[in-house]
CSV table of C-alpha atoms in Angstrom, one decimal:
chain,number,residue,atom,x,y,z
A,1,UNK,CA,-151.5,-33.9,19.5
A,2,UNK,CA,-155.3,-34.5,19.8
A,3,UNK,CA,-156.7,-37.9,20.4
A,4,UNK,CA,-159.3,-37.3,17.7
A,5,UNK,CA,-159.6,-34.5,15.2
A,6,UNK,CA,-162.6,-34.4,12.9
A,7,UNK,CA,-162.9,-31.8,10.1
A,8,UNK,CA,-166.0,-31.3,7.9
A,9,UNK,CA,-167.2,-34.8,8.4
A,10,UNK,CA,-170.2,-35.6,6.2
A,11,UNK,CA,-172.1,-38.8,5.5
A,12,UNK,CA,-174.8,-38.9,2.9
A,13,UNK,CA,-177.0,-41.8,1.9
A,14,UNK,CA,-178.5,-40.7,-1.4
A,15,UNK,CA,-180.6,-37.6,-0.6
A,16,UNK,CA,-180.4,-38.0,3.1
A,17,UNK,CA,-177.5,-36.3,5.0
A,18,UNK,CA,-177.0,-38.3,8.2
A,19,UNK,CA,-174.0,-36.2,9.4
A,20,UNK,CA,-173.4,-32.7,8.0
A,21,UNK,CA,-170.0,-31.0,8.2
A,22,UNK,CA,-169.1,-32.1,11.7
A,23,UNK,CA,-165.9,-30.7,13.1
A,24,UNK,CA,-164.5,-31.2,16.6
A,25,UNK,CA,-161.5,-32.4,18.5
A,26,UNK,CA,-161.0,-34.5,21.5
A,27,UNK,CA,-157.9,-33.8,23.7
A,28,UNK,CA,-155.9,-36.4,25.5
A,29,UNK,CA,-157.5,-37.4,28.8
A,30,UNK,CA,-160.8,-35.5,28.0
A,31,UNK,CA,-164.3,-36.9,27.7
A,32,UNK,CA,-166.5,-35.5,24.9
A,33,UNK,CA,-170.2,-36.2,24.8
A,34,UNK,CA,-172.3,-36.5,21.8
A,35,UNK,CA,-175.8,-35.6,22.7
A,36,UNK,CA,-178.9,-35.7,20.5
A,37,UNK,CA,-182.2,-37.4,19.8
A,38,UNK,CA,-182.7,-40.5,17.7
A,39,UNK,CA,-181.4,-39.9,14.2
A,40,UNK,CA,-179.2,-37.0,15.2
A,41,UNK,CA,-176.2,-38.7,13.8
A,42,UNK,CA,-174.4,-39.9,16.9
A,43,UNK,CA,-174.0,-43.6,15.9
A,44,UNK,CA,-173.1,-42.7,12.4
A,45,UNK,CA,-170.4,-40.4,13.7
A,46,UNK,CA,-169.0,-43.2,16.0
A,47,UNK,CA,-169.2,-45.7,13.1
A,48,UNK,CA,-167.1,-43.4,10.9
A,49,UNK,CA,-164.6,-42.8,13.7
A,50,UNK,CA,-164.2,-46.6,14.0
A,51,UNK,CA,-163.9,-47.2,10.2
A,52,UNK,CA,-167.1,-49.1,9.9
A,53,UNK,CA,-168.5,-46.4,7.6
A,54,UNK,CA,-166.6,-44.5,4.9
A,55,UNK,CA,-167.4,-40.8,5.1
A,56,UNK,CA,-168.8,-39.0,2.1
A,57,UNK,CA,-166.4,-36.2,2.8
A,58,UNK,CA,-164.2,-34.7,5.5
A,59,UNK,CA,-161.4,-36.1,7.4
A,60,UNK,CA,-160.8,-38.0,10.7
A,61,UNK,CA,-157.4,-38.1,12.4
A,62,UNK,CA,-156.9,-40.4,15.3
A,63,UNK,CA,-153.7,-40.0,17.4
A,64,UNK,CA,-152.1,-38.3,14.3
A,65,UNK,CA,-153.2,-41.0,11.9
A,66,UNK,CA,-155.5,-40.4,9.0
A,67,UNK,CA,-158.3,-43.0,9.3
A,68,UNK,CA,-158.8,-43.1,5.5
A,69,UNK,CA,-155.2,-44.3,4.9
A,70,UNK,CA,-154.0,-45.9,8.1
A,71,UNK,CA,-157.1,-47.1,10.1
A,72,UNK,CA,-155.7,-50.3,11.4
A,73,UNK,CA,-152.8,-48.8,13.4
A,74,UNK,CA,-155.3,-46.3,14.9
A,75,UNK,CA,-157.8,-49.1,15.7
A,76,UNK,CA,-155.1,-51.0,17.6
A,77,UNK,CA,-155.1,-48.0,20.1
A,78,UNK,CA,-158.8,-47.5,20.3
A,79,UNK,CA,-161.7,-49.7,21.5
A,80,UNK,CA,-165.4,-49.6,21.6
A,81,UNK,CA,-168.4,-50.7,23.6
A,82,UNK,CA,-172.1,-50.6,22.9
A,83,UNK,CA,-175.0,-52.5,24.3
A,84,UNK,CA,-176.2,-52.9,20.7
A,85,UNK,CA,-173.2,-55.0,19.7
A,86,UNK,CA,-173.0,-58.3,21.6
A,87,UNK,CA,-170.2,-60.7,22.4
A,88,UNK,CA,-170.5,-64.3,21.4
A,89,UNK,CA,-173.1,-65.7,23.9
A,90,UNK,CA,-171.8,-69.3,23.8
A,91,UNK,CA,-168.2,-68.3,24.8
A,92,UNK,CA,-167.3,-67.9,28.4
A,93,UNK,CA,-166.3,-64.4,29.6
A,94,UNK,CA,-162.6,-65.5,29.7
A,95,UNK,CA,-162.8,-67.0,26.2
A,96,UNK,CA,-164.3,-63.8,24.9
A,97,UNK,CA,-161.6,-61.7,26.5
A,98,UNK,CA,-159.0,-64.1,25.1
A,99,UNK,CA,-160.4,-63.7,21.6
A,100,UNK,CA,-160.2,-60.0,21.7
A,101,UNK,CA,-156.8,-60.1,23.5
A,102,UNK,CA,-155.4,-61.9,20.5
A,103,UNK,CA,-157.1,-59.7,18.0
A,104,UNK,CA,-155.6,-56.6,19.7
A,105,UNK,CA,-152.2,-58.3,20.2
A,106,UNK,CA,-152.3,-57.8,24.0
A,107,UNK,CA,-149.0,-58.9,25.7
A,108,UNK,CA,-149.2,-61.1,28.8
A,109,UNK,CA,-152.9,-61.7,28.0
A,110,UNK,CA,-153.7,-64.1,30.8
A,111,UNK,CA,-152.4,-61.6,33.4
A,112,UNK,CA,-154.4,-58.8,31.7
A,113,UNK,CA,-157.6,-60.9,31.9
A,114,UNK,CA,-157.0,-61.5,35.6
A,115,UNK,CA,-156.4,-57.8,36.2
A,116,UNK,CA,-159.6,-56.8,34.4
A,117,UNK,CA,-161.6,-59.5,36.1
A,118,UNK,CA,-160.5,-58.2,39.5
A,119,UNK,CA,-161.0,-54.5,38.6
A,120,UNK,CA,-164.4,-55.0,37.1
A,121,UNK,CA,-165.5,-57.7,39.5
A,122,UNK,CA,-165.8,-60.4,36.9
A,123,UNK,CA,-164.0,-63.1,38.7
A,124,UNK,CA,-167.0,-65.0,40.1
A,125,UNK,CA,-168.4,-65.5,36.5
A,126,UNK,CA,-165.3,-65.5,34.4
A,127,UNK,CA,-165.9,-69.0,33.3
A,128,UNK,CA,-169.6,-68.7,32.7
A,129,UNK,CA,-171.0,-68.3,29.2
A,130,UNK,CA,-171.6,-64.6,28.3
A,131,UNK,CA,-175.2,-65.4,27.2
A,132,UNK,CA,-176.1,-66.5,30.7
A,133,UNK,CA,-175.2,-63.2,32.4
A,134,UNK,CA,-177.5,-60.4,33.7
A,135,UNK,CA,-177.6,-57.1,31.8
A,136,UNK,CA,-175.3,-55.5,34.4
A,137,UNK,CA,-172.8,-58.3,34.2
A,138,UNK,CA,-172.8,-58.2,30.4
A,139,UNK,CA,-172.1,-54.4,30.5
A,140,UNK,CA,-169.1,-55.0,32.7
A,141,UNK,CA,-167.9,-57.8,30.4
A,142,UNK,CA,-168.4,-55.4,27.4
A,143,UNK,CA,-166.4,-52.8,29.3
A,144,UNK,CA,-163.6,-55.3,30.0
A,145,UNK,CA,-163.5,-56.2,26.3
A,146,UNK,CA,-163.2,-52.5,25.4
A,147,UNK,CA,-160.3,-52.1,27.9
A,148,UNK,CA,-158.4,-55.3,27.0
A,149,UNK,CA,-155.8,-53.4,24.9
A,150,UNK,CA,-155.5,-50.5,27.4
A,151,UNK,CA,-156.9,-48.1,24.7
A,152,UNK,CA,-155.8,-44.5,24.4
A,153,UNK,CA,-159.3,-43.7,23.1
A,154,UNK,CA,-162.5,-45.3,24.2
A,155,UNK,CA,-165.7,-44.9,22.2
A,156,UNK,CA,-168.8,-45.6,24.2
A,157,UNK,CA,-172.2,-45.8,22.6
A,158,UNK,CA,-174.8,-45.5,25.4
A,159,UNK,CA,-172.8,-47.5,27.8
A,160,UNK,CA,-175.4,-47.6,30.6
A,161,UNK,CA,-178.5,-48.0,28.5
A,162,UNK,CA,-180.9,-50.6,30.1
A,163,UNK,CA,-179.0,-50.7,33.4
A,164,UNK,CA,-180.6,-50.1,36.7
A,165,UNK,CA,-179.5,-46.8,38.5
A,166,UNK,CA,-177.2,-48.6,40.9
A,167,UNK,CA,-175.3,-50.5,38.2
A,168,UNK,CA,-175.3,-47.4,35.9
A,169,UNK,CA,-173.7,-45.4,38.7
A,170,UNK,CA,-171.2,-48.1,39.3
A,171,UNK,CA,-170.2,-48.0,35.6
A,172,UNK,CA,-169.9,-44.2,35.6
A,173,UNK,CA,-167.8,-44.1,38.7
A,174,UNK,CA,-165.5,-46.8,37.3
A,175,UNK,CA,-165.2,-44.9,34.0
A,176,UNK,CA,-164.3,-41.7,35.8
A,177,UNK,CA,-161.6,-43.5,37.8
A,178,UNK,CA,-160.2,-45.3,34.8
A,179,UNK,CA,-160.0,-42.1,32.7
A,180,UNK,CA,-158.3,-40.2,35.6
A,181,UNK,CA,-155.8,-43.0,36.3
A,182,UNK,CA,-155.0,-43.9,32.6
A,183,UNK,CA,-155.3,-40.6,30.8
A,184,UNK,CA,-157.6,-42.3,28.3
A,185,UNK,CA,-159.7,-40.1,26.1
A,186,UNK,CA,-163.4,-40.9,26.0
A,187,UNK,CA,-166.0,-40.2,23.3
A,188,UNK,CA,-169.4,-40.9,24.7
A,189,UNK,CA,-172.8,-41.0,22.9
A,190,UNK,CA,-175.7,-41.0,25.3
A,191,UNK,CA,-179.3,-40.2,26.0
A,192,UNK,CA,-178.6,-40.1,29.7
A,193,UNK,CA,-178.2,-36.4,30.5
A,194,UNK,CA,-177.0,-36.9,34.0
A,195,UNK,CA,-174.3,-39.2,32.7
A,196,UNK,CA,-173.1,-36.7,30.1
A,197,UNK,CA,-173.2,-33.9,32.7
A,198,UNK,CA,-171.1,-36.0,35.1
A,199,UNK,CA,-168.5,-37.4,32.8
A,200,UNK,CA,-168.0,-35.0,29.9
A,201,UNK,CA,-165.8,-31.9,29.8
A,202,UNK,CA,-167.3,-30.9,26.5
A,203,UNK,CA,-170.7,-31.6,24.9
A,204,UNK,CA,-171.7,-31.5,21.3
A,205,UNK,CA,-175.5,-31.1,20.9
A,206,UNK,CA,-176.5,-32.7,17.6
A,207,UNK,CA,-179.6,-32.4,15.7
A,208,UNK,CA,-180.3,-33.8,12.2
A,209,UNK,CA,-176.7,-34.5,11.6
A,210,UNK,CA,-175.4,-31.1,12.6
A,211,UNK,CA,-173.8,-29.7,15.7
A,212,UNK,CA,-176.3,-27.1,16.9
A,213,UNK,CA,-174.4,-26.1,20.0
A,214,UNK,CA,-171.3,-27.0,22.0
A,215,UNK,CA,-169.6,-26.3,25.2
A,216,UNK,CA,-168.9,-27.5,28.7
A,217,UNK,CA,-172.1,-28.7,30.5
A,218,UNK,CA,-172.0,-25.7,32.9
A,219,UNK,CA,-171.6,-23.3,30.0
A,220,UNK,CA,-174.6,-24.8,28.2
A,221,UNK,CA,-176.7,-24.6,31.4
A,222,UNK,CA,-175.9,-20.9,31.7
A,223,UNK,CA,-176.4,-20.2,28.1
A,224,UNK,CA,-179.9,-21.8,28.1
A,225,UNK,CA,-180.7,-20.6,31.6
A,226,UNK,CA,-181.5,-24.2,32.7
A,227,UNK,CA,-180.8,-26.3,35.7
A,228,UNK,CA,-180.0,-29.5,33.9
A,229,UNK,CA,-179.0,-30.8,30.5
A,230,UNK,CA,-182.3,-32.5,29.9
A,231,UNK,CA,-184.0,-29.1,29.8
A,232,UNK,CA,-181.3,-27.9,27.4
A,233,UNK,CA,-181.8,-31.0,25.3
A,234,UNK,CA,-185.6,-30.3,25.1
A,235,UNK,CA,-185.0,-26.7,24.2
A,236,UNK,CA,-182.9,-27.7,21.3
A,237,UNK,CA,-185.1,-30.6,20.2
A,238,UNK,CA,-188.2,-28.4,20.3
A,239,UNK,CA,-186.4,-25.4,18.6
A,240,UNK,CA,-186.7,-23.1,21.5
A,241,UNK,CA,-184.3,-20.2,21.5
A,242,UNK,CA,-181.7,-19.7,24.1
A,243,UNK,CA,-183.4,-18.5,27.3
A,244,UNK,CA,-180.4,-16.5,28.4
B,1,UNK,CA,-145.8,-57.9,11.1
B,2,UNK,CA,-146.4,-61.6,10.1
B,3,UNK,CA,-146.4,-62.5,13.8
B,4,UNK,CA,-149.1,-59.9,14.6
B,5,UNK,CA,-151.1,-61.2,11.7
B,6,UNK,CA,-150.7,-64.8,12.8
B,7,UNK,CA,-151.9,-63.9,16.3
B,8,UNK,CA,-155.0,-62.1,15.0
B,9,UNK,CA,-155.8,-65.0,12.8
B,10,UNK,CA,-155.3,-67.3,15.7
B,11,UNK,CA,-157.7,-65.1,17.7
B,12,UNK,CA,-160.4,-65.7,15.2
B,13,UNK,CA,-159.7,-69.5,15.0
B,14,UNK,CA,-159.7,-69.7,18.8
B,15,UNK,CA,-163.1,-68.0,18.8
B,16,UNK,CA,-164.5,-70.9,16.7
B,17,UNK,CA,-162.7,-73.6,18.5
B,18,UNK,CA,-164.2,-72.3,21.8
B,19,UNK,CA,-167.6,-72.2,20.2
B,20,UNK,CA,-167.4,-75.8,18.8
B,21,UNK,CA,-166.0,-77.1,22.1
B,22,UNK,CA,-169.1,-75.9,23.9
B,23,UNK,CA,-171.7,-76.9,21.3
B,24,UNK,CA,-172.1,-80.6,20.6
B,25,UNK,CA,-174.9,-80.0,18.1
B,26,UNK,CA,-172.5,-78.0,16.0
B,27,UNK,CA,-169.9,-80.8,16.3
B,28,UNK,CA,-172.5,-83.4,15.3
B,29,UNK,CA,-173.7,-81.4,12.4
B,30,UNK,CA,-170.1,-81.3,11.0
B,31,UNK,CA,-170.0,-85.1,10.5
B,32,UNK,CA,-173.8,-85.8,10.2
B,33,UNK,CA,-174.4,-84.9,6.5
B,34,UNK,CA,-171.2,-86.4,5.0
B,35,UNK,CA,-171.9,-89.6,7.0
B,36,UNK,CA,-175.5,-89.7,5.9
B,37,UNK,CA,-174.6,-89.1,2.2
B,38,UNK,CA,-172.0,-91.9,2.5
B,39,UNK,CA,-174.6,-94.3,3.9
B,40,UNK,CA,-177.2,-93.5,1.2
B,41,UNK,CA,-174.8,-93.6,-1.7
B,42,UNK,CA,-172.9,-96.6,-0.2
B,43,UNK,CA,-176.0,-98.7,-0.1
B,44,UNK,CA,-177.0,-97.6,-3.6
B,45,UNK,CA,-173.6,-98.4,-4.9
B,46,UNK,CA,-173.6,-101.8,-3.2
B,47,UNK,CA,-177.0,-102.6,-4.7
B,48,UNK,CA,-175.8,-101.6,-8.2
B,49,UNK,CA,-172.5,-103.5,-7.9
B,50,UNK,CA,-174.3,-106.7,-6.6
B,51,UNK,CA,-176.6,-106.9,-9.6
B,52,UNK,CA,-174.5,-105.8,-12.4
B,53,UNK,CA,-171.4,-106.7,-14.4
B,54,UNK,CA,-167.8,-105.7,-13.6
B,55,UNK,CA,-167.7,-102.3,-15.4
B,56,UNK,CA,-170.9,-101.1,-13.7
B,57,UNK,CA,-169.4,-102.3,-10.4
B,58,UNK,CA,-166.4,-100.1,-11.0
B,59,UNK,CA,-168.7,-97.2,-11.8
B,60,UNK,CA,-170.5,-97.8,-8.5
B,61,UNK,CA,-167.1,-97.4,-6.8
B,62,UNK,CA,-166.6,-94.0,-8.5
B,63,UNK,CA,-169.9,-92.9,-7.1
B,64,UNK,CA,-168.5,-93.3,-3.6
B,65,UNK,CA,-165.4,-91.4,-4.6
B,66,UNK,CA,-167.5,-88.7,-6.0
B,67,UNK,CA,-169.6,-88.4,-2.8
B,68,UNK,CA,-166.6,-88.2,-0.6
B,69,UNK,CA,-164.7,-85.7,-2.6
B,70,UNK,CA,-167.7,-83.5,-3.3
B,71,UNK,CA,-168.3,-83.3,0.4
B,72,UNK,CA,-164.8,-81.7,0.7
B,73,UNK,CA,-165.9,-78.9,-1.5
B,74,UNK,CA,-169.2,-78.5,0.2
B,75,UNK,CA,-167.8,-78.5,3.7
B,76,UNK,CA,-165.0,-76.2,2.7
B,77,UNK,CA,-167.4,-73.7,1.3
B,78,UNK,CA,-169.8,-73.9,4.2
B,79,UNK,CA,-166.9,-73.7,6.7
B,80,UNK,CA,-166.0,-70.2,5.5
B,81,UNK,CA,-169.6,-69.0,5.0
B,82,UNK,CA,-170.9,-70.3,8.3
B,83,UNK,CA,-167.9,-68.9,10.2
B,84,UNK,CA,-168.9,-65.5,8.9
B,85,UNK,CA,-172.5,-66.0,9.7
B,86,UNK,CA,-171.7,-67.1,13.3
B,87,UNK,CA,-170.5,-63.5,13.8
B,88,UNK,CA,-173.6,-62.1,12.2
B,89,UNK,CA,-175.9,-64.3,14.3
B,90,UNK,CA,-174.1,-63.5,17.6
B,91,UNK,CA,-174.3,-59.7,16.7
B,92,UNK,CA,-170.6,-59.6,17.1
B,93,UNK,CA,-169.5,-58.5,13.6
B,94,UNK,CA,-169.0,-54.8,14.5
B,95,UNK,CA,-166.6,-55.8,17.3
B,96,UNK,CA,-164.6,-57.8,14.9
B,97,UNK,CA,-164.5,-55.1,12.2
B,98,UNK,CA,-163.4,-52.4,14.6
B,99,UNK,CA,-160.5,-54.5,15.9
B,100,UNK,CA,-157.2,-54.3,14.0
B,101,UNK,CA,-158.0,-57.5,12.2
B,102,UNK,CA,-157.5,-56.9,8.5
B,103,UNK,CA,-160.2,-58.3,6.1
B,104,UNK,CA,-157.6,-60.7,4.5
B,105,UNK,CA,-156.8,-62.0,8.0
B,106,UNK,CA,-160.4,-62.5,8.7
B,107,UNK,CA,-160.7,-64.6,5.5
B,108,UNK,CA,-157.6,-66.5,6.3
B,109,UNK,CA,-158.9,-67.3,9.8
B,110,UNK,CA,-162.2,-68.5,8.3
B,111,UNK,CA,-160.2,-70.7,5.9
B,112,UNK,CA,-158.3,-72.3,8.7
B,113,UNK,CA,-161.7,-73.0,10.5
B,114,UNK,CA,-163.0,-74.4,7.2
B,115,UNK,CA,-160.1,-76.8,6.9
B,116,UNK,CA,-160.8,-78.1,10.4
B,117,UNK,CA,-164.4,-78.5,9.5
B,118,UNK,CA,-163.5,-80.5,6.4
B,119,UNK,CA,-161.3,-82.8,8.3
B,120,UNK,CA,-163.8,-83.4,11.2
B,121,UNK,CA,-166.7,-83.7,8.7
B,122,UNK,CA,-165.3,-85.9,6.0
B,123,UNK,CA,-162.9,-88.1,7.9
B,124,UNK,CA,-165.7,-90.1,9.6
B,125,UNK,CA,-167.4,-90.6,6.2
B,126,UNK,CA,-164.2,-91.9,4.7
B,127,UNK,CA,-163.8,-94.3,7.6
B,128,UNK,CA,-167.5,-95.4,7.2
B,129,UNK,CA,-166.9,-96.1,3.5
B,130,UNK,CA,-163.9,-98.2,4.3
B,131,UNK,CA,-165.6,-100.1,7.2
B,132,UNK,CA,-169.1,-100.7,5.5
B,133,UNK,CA,-168.3,-100.9,1.8
B,134,UNK,CA,-164.6,-101.8,1.8
B,135,UNK,CA,-164.1,-98.6,-0.3
B,136,UNK,CA,-160.7,-97.0,0.3
B,137,UNK,CA,-160.5,-93.5,-1.1
B,138,UNK,CA,-156.7,-93.4,-0.7
B,139,UNK,CA,-156.3,-96.5,-2.9
B,140,UNK,CA,-155.9,-94.2,-5.9
B,141,UNK,CA,-152.7,-92.9,-4.3
B,142,UNK,CA,-151.3,-89.6,-3.2
B,143,UNK,CA,-153.1,-87.9,-6.1
B,144,UNK,CA,-156.2,-87.8,-3.8
B,145,UNK,CA,-154.5,-85.1,-1.7
B,146,UNK,CA,-154.3,-82.9,-4.9
B,147,UNK,CA,-158.0,-83.6,-5.5
B,148,UNK,CA,-158.7,-82.6,-1.9
B,149,UNK,CA,-156.6,-79.4,-2.2
B,150,UNK,CA,-158.3,-78.3,-5.4
B,151,UNK,CA,-161.8,-78.9,-4.1
B,152,UNK,CA,-161.0,-77.1,-0.8
B,153,UNK,CA,-159.8,-74.1,-2.7
B,154,UNK,CA,-162.9,-74.2,-4.9
B,155,UNK,CA,-165.0,-74.2,-1.7
B,156,UNK,CA,-163.1,-71.1,-0.5
B,157,UNK,CA,-163.6,-69.0,-3.6
B,158,UNK,CA,-167.3,-70.0,-3.9
B,159,UNK,CA,-167.7,-68.9,-0.2
B,160,UNK,CA,-166.0,-65.6,-0.9
B,161,UNK,CA,-168.6,-65.0,-3.6
B,162,UNK,CA,-171.4,-66.0,-1.2
B,163,UNK,CA,-170.0,-63.6,1.5
B,164,UNK,CA,-170.0,-60.8,-1.2
B,165,UNK,CA,-173.7,-61.5,-1.7
B,166,UNK,CA,-174.4,-61.5,2.0
B,167,UNK,CA,-172.5,-58.2,2.3
B,168,UNK,CA,-174.5,-56.8,-0.5
B,169,UNK,CA,-178.0,-58.2,0.3
B,170,UNK,CA,-177.7,-58.9,4.1
B,171,UNK,CA,-179.3,-61.8,5.9
B,172,UNK,CA,-181.6,-62.4,2.9
B,173,UNK,CA,-178.7,-64.0,1.1
B,174,UNK,CA,-177.9,-66.4,4.0
B,175,UNK,CA,-179.6,-69.4,2.4
B,176,UNK,CA,-176.9,-69.2,-0.3
B,177,UNK,CA,-174.4,-70.4,2.3
B,178,UNK,CA,-176.0,-73.8,2.2
B,179,UNK,CA,-177.3,-74.0,-1.3
B,180,UNK,CA,-175.0,-72.3,-3.8
B,181,UNK,CA,-172.5,-75.2,-4.3
B,182,UNK,CA,-175.4,-77.7,-4.6
B,183,UNK,CA,-176.4,-75.7,-7.6
B,184,UNK,CA,-173.0,-76.4,-9.2
B,185,UNK,CA,-173.3,-80.2,-8.7
B,186,UNK,CA,-174.9,-81.0,-12.1
B,187,UNK,CA,-172.1,-79.1,-13.9
B,188,UNK,CA,-169.3,-80.5,-11.8
B,189,UNK,CA,-169.6,-84.0,-13.2
B,190,UNK,CA,-169.4,-85.5,-9.8
B,191,UNK,CA,-171.2,-88.8,-10.6
B,192,UNK,CA,-170.9,-89.0,-14.4
B,193,UNK,CA,-168.4,-87.9,-17.0
B,194,UNK,CA,-168.7,-84.4,-18.7
B,195,UNK,CA,-169.4,-86.2,-22.0
B,196,UNK,CA,-172.8,-87.2,-20.6
B,197,UNK,CA,-173.8,-83.5,-20.4
B,198,UNK,CA,-175.5,-81.9,-23.4
B,199,UNK,CA,-172.9,-80.2,-25.7
B,200,UNK,CA,-174.2,-76.7,-24.9
B,201,UNK,CA,-173.6,-77.3,-21.1
B,202,UNK,CA,-170.1,-78.8,-21.4
B,203,UNK,CA,-168.3,-75.4,-21.6
B,204,UNK,CA,-169.9,-74.5,-18.3
B,205,UNK,CA,-168.7,-77.7,-16.8
B,206,UNK,CA,-165.2,-77.3,-18.1
B,207,UNK,CA,-165.0,-73.8,-16.6
B,208,UNK,CA,-165.3,-75.3,-13.2
B,209,UNK,CA,-162.2,-76.8,-11.4
B,210,UNK,CA,-164.5,-79.5,-9.9
B,211,UNK,CA,-165.3,-81.1,-13.3
B,212,UNK,CA,-161.6,-81.5,-14.0
B,213,UNK,CA,-161.0,-83.0,-10.5
B,214,UNK,CA,-163.8,-85.6,-11.0
B,215,UNK,CA,-162.6,-86.5,-14.5
B,216,UNK,CA,-159.2,-86.9,-13.0
B,217,UNK,CA,-160.6,-89.0,-10.2
B,218,UNK,CA,-162.4,-91.4,-12.6
B,219,UNK,CA,-159.2,-91.8,-14.6
B,220,UNK,CA,-157.3,-92.6,-11.5
B,221,UNK,CA,-159.9,-95.0,-10.2
B,222,UNK,CA,-160.9,-96.7,-13.4
B,223,UNK,CA,-157.7,-96.7,-15.4
B,224,UNK,CA,-155.0,-96.1,-12.8
B,225,UNK,CA,-153.6,-93.1,-14.6
B,226,UNK,CA,-153.0,-89.5,-13.5
B,227,UNK,CA,-154.5,-87.0,-15.9
B,228,UNK,CA,-152.1,-84.1,-15.4
B,229,UNK,CA,-154.0,-82.1,-18.1
B,230,UNK,CA,-157.2,-82.1,-16.0
B,231,UNK,CA,-155.2,-81.3,-12.8
B,232,UNK,CA,-153.5,-78.3,-14.6
B,233,UNK,CA,-156.9,-77.0,-15.7
B,234,UNK,CA,-158.2,-77.5,-12.1
B,235,UNK,CA,-155.3,-75.5,-10.6
B,236,UNK,CA,-155.5,-72.8,-13.3
B,237,UNK,CA,-159.2,-72.3,-13.0
B,238,UNK,CA,-159.0,-72.2,-9.2
B,239,UNK,CA,-156.5,-69.4,-9.4
B,240,UNK,CA,-158.5,-67.5,-12.0
B,241,UNK,CA,-161.8,-67.9,-10.1
B,242,UNK,CA,-160.1,-67.1,-6.8
B,243,UNK,CA,-158.8,-63.8,-8.2
B,244,UNK,CA,-162.4,-62.9,-9.4
B,245,UNK,CA,-163.8,-63.9,-6.0
B,246,UNK,CA,-161.3,-61.8,-4.1
B,247,UNK,CA,-162.0,-58.8,-6.3
B,248,UNK,CA,-165.7,-59.2,-5.8
B,249,UNK,CA,-165.3,-59.6,-2.0
B,250,UNK,CA,-163.0,-56.5,-1.8
B,251,UNK,CA,-165.5,-54.5,-3.8
B,252,UNK,CA,-168.5,-55.6,-1.8
B,253,UNK,CA,-166.7,-55.0,1.5
B,254,UNK,CA,-165.9,-51.4,0.5
B,255,UNK,CA,-169.5,-51.0,-0.7
B,256,UNK,CA,-170.7,-52.3,2.7
B,257,UNK,CA,-168.5,-49.7,4.5
B,258,UNK,CA,-169.9,-47.0,2.3
B,259,UNK,CA,-173.5,-48.0,2.7
B,260,UNK,CA,-173.4,-48.9,6.4
B,261,UNK,CA,-174.2,-52.6,5.8
B,262,UNK,CA,-171.6,-53.7,8.4
B,263,UNK,CA,-173.8,-52.1,11.1
B,264,UNK,CA,-177.0,-53.9,10.2
B,265,UNK,CA,-176.1,-56.9,8.2
B,266,UNK,CA,-178.1,-59.3,10.4
B,267,UNK,CA,-181.4,-57.5,9.7
C-alpha cells in the first residue's frame, strides 16, 4: 500500500486552474520532492493533501484512506511543517508540544517530549517562549511538533527556508536519519535544489499547476544534460527543451 | 472515541490556559470591562435610588442585574470568538486544522474556554456589586443559574455566526467579535421592559432569547415570581438559533475549505 496516492487532482478557483490533473504516488519510506517556481501549485497540492483545501476533482488516498471521506483518521498518521505557519509565540516550547501531543492523542506524552527535546537539541530552551527563539531554533521546534505523533507521512513545505547553510544542513541530515530509522514517507516542497537532490528519491517538476517532468534526480540531470537540478529547473522555467 | 475527543478538546483548552497563564494583560482584560461597567452603572443606580421613590429604587436594582447578566452573554460570545482569533493572530490556524481535531471539537474547546472567561470576568463584577452597592444577584434564587445558562448559550451561537462571517470575509470581519452583541442590546430589553419598545420592534425583541431572560429577571427581582413562559421561550429560541448558527458555521467552514480561506484567513 502506498503512503499517498493522488489521481487526477485538480483545483480551480473560478477561471484559474491552480493544480491541473496531478497524479503521483509516494511509496513507504520514500521521499518525493515537489519542485517548481512560485505559483506552480506546490502549496495548493500540499493543502489538498492535508484536507485544508477541497479539490475540484480527482482523488487523494492516504495510507489506504480516501481523504474526501475519512480525512481525520489519515490526519492522525500524518504531520506537517512549514515556516509560513507559526506556533503560538507566547507558549513555551514544551507547552506547544504538549498542545499538539494532546491534539494527536500521543501516548506517554511527557516522555515523547523529552525524547524529541534530546534528539532535536531543544532541551536548553524547552521552557522558553517560542516567540523568543532564533529562526534555527524555531525550525527545530516546528520539526519536533511535526514529529510529535511519530507520523507515517511527513509533509514539509520549504523546511529550510530562511535558515543559514549550517542549520539547513543540520536539518537535512536529521531528516535523512529520521526517515531511514523510522521508515517515514516524506513529501517535500522546496525551492532549494540541493536539498531536493540530496533528500528525494523522486522529483515532480511542476509548472502552472501541471507536472511537466518527473524522475529520480539523477535521471533528470541525464535527461537535461545538466550538472545540477537548478539548471534543470531553469530549463523548465524558461521553456528550454531537453538538452539530451 | 469519546476519550479521544475529550483529549483533543483538552489540548485546545490547555493551549488557552497556557496562554492566559503567561499573559497578565489578557487576564486583566477579562475582568476589566465587567468591573468597569459595574462601577458606572452601580453609581448611576445609587444616584437614582437615593433621589427617587421606592419603585424607582427597585428599577435601579434591576439595572445592576441587567448589567451583570448581559456581561455573561457578552463575555461568552467574546470567549469563543477571541479563542478562534488567537489562532488567527498567532498564524497557527493551519496547524490546528491539519490535526485530527474535528471542527465540532474545536467549537467545544472554545466553548469551555469561553465558560472560564465568563466566570473569571463576571465573578469579580458580581462581588463588586455586593461589596459596593449591597446588590446580591443571587438573591433572586437558583433561577439566576438558568438565566446564566441561557445567556451563555446565546453568546455561543452568536459567536458561531461571527466565526462564519470571519471564515467568509477574513480578518475584515474581526471587529464583529467585539461589536455584534452590543448591536443586539437595544432589542434585548436589558435595562427596560419590551413594552417600552415601539410596537414594530417588539417582534424582533421577542425573537431573541435575551429579551425573555431579562423579562424573567425583572419578574423575579420585582415581583418574586418565576416566569416559566419566558424561560421556555428563551430555551426554545436558543435551540432554534443554535441550529441555524451551526448550519451557517458548517456551510462557511466548507466554503472556506473550497476557497482556500483557511490558508490566508489572517490577511
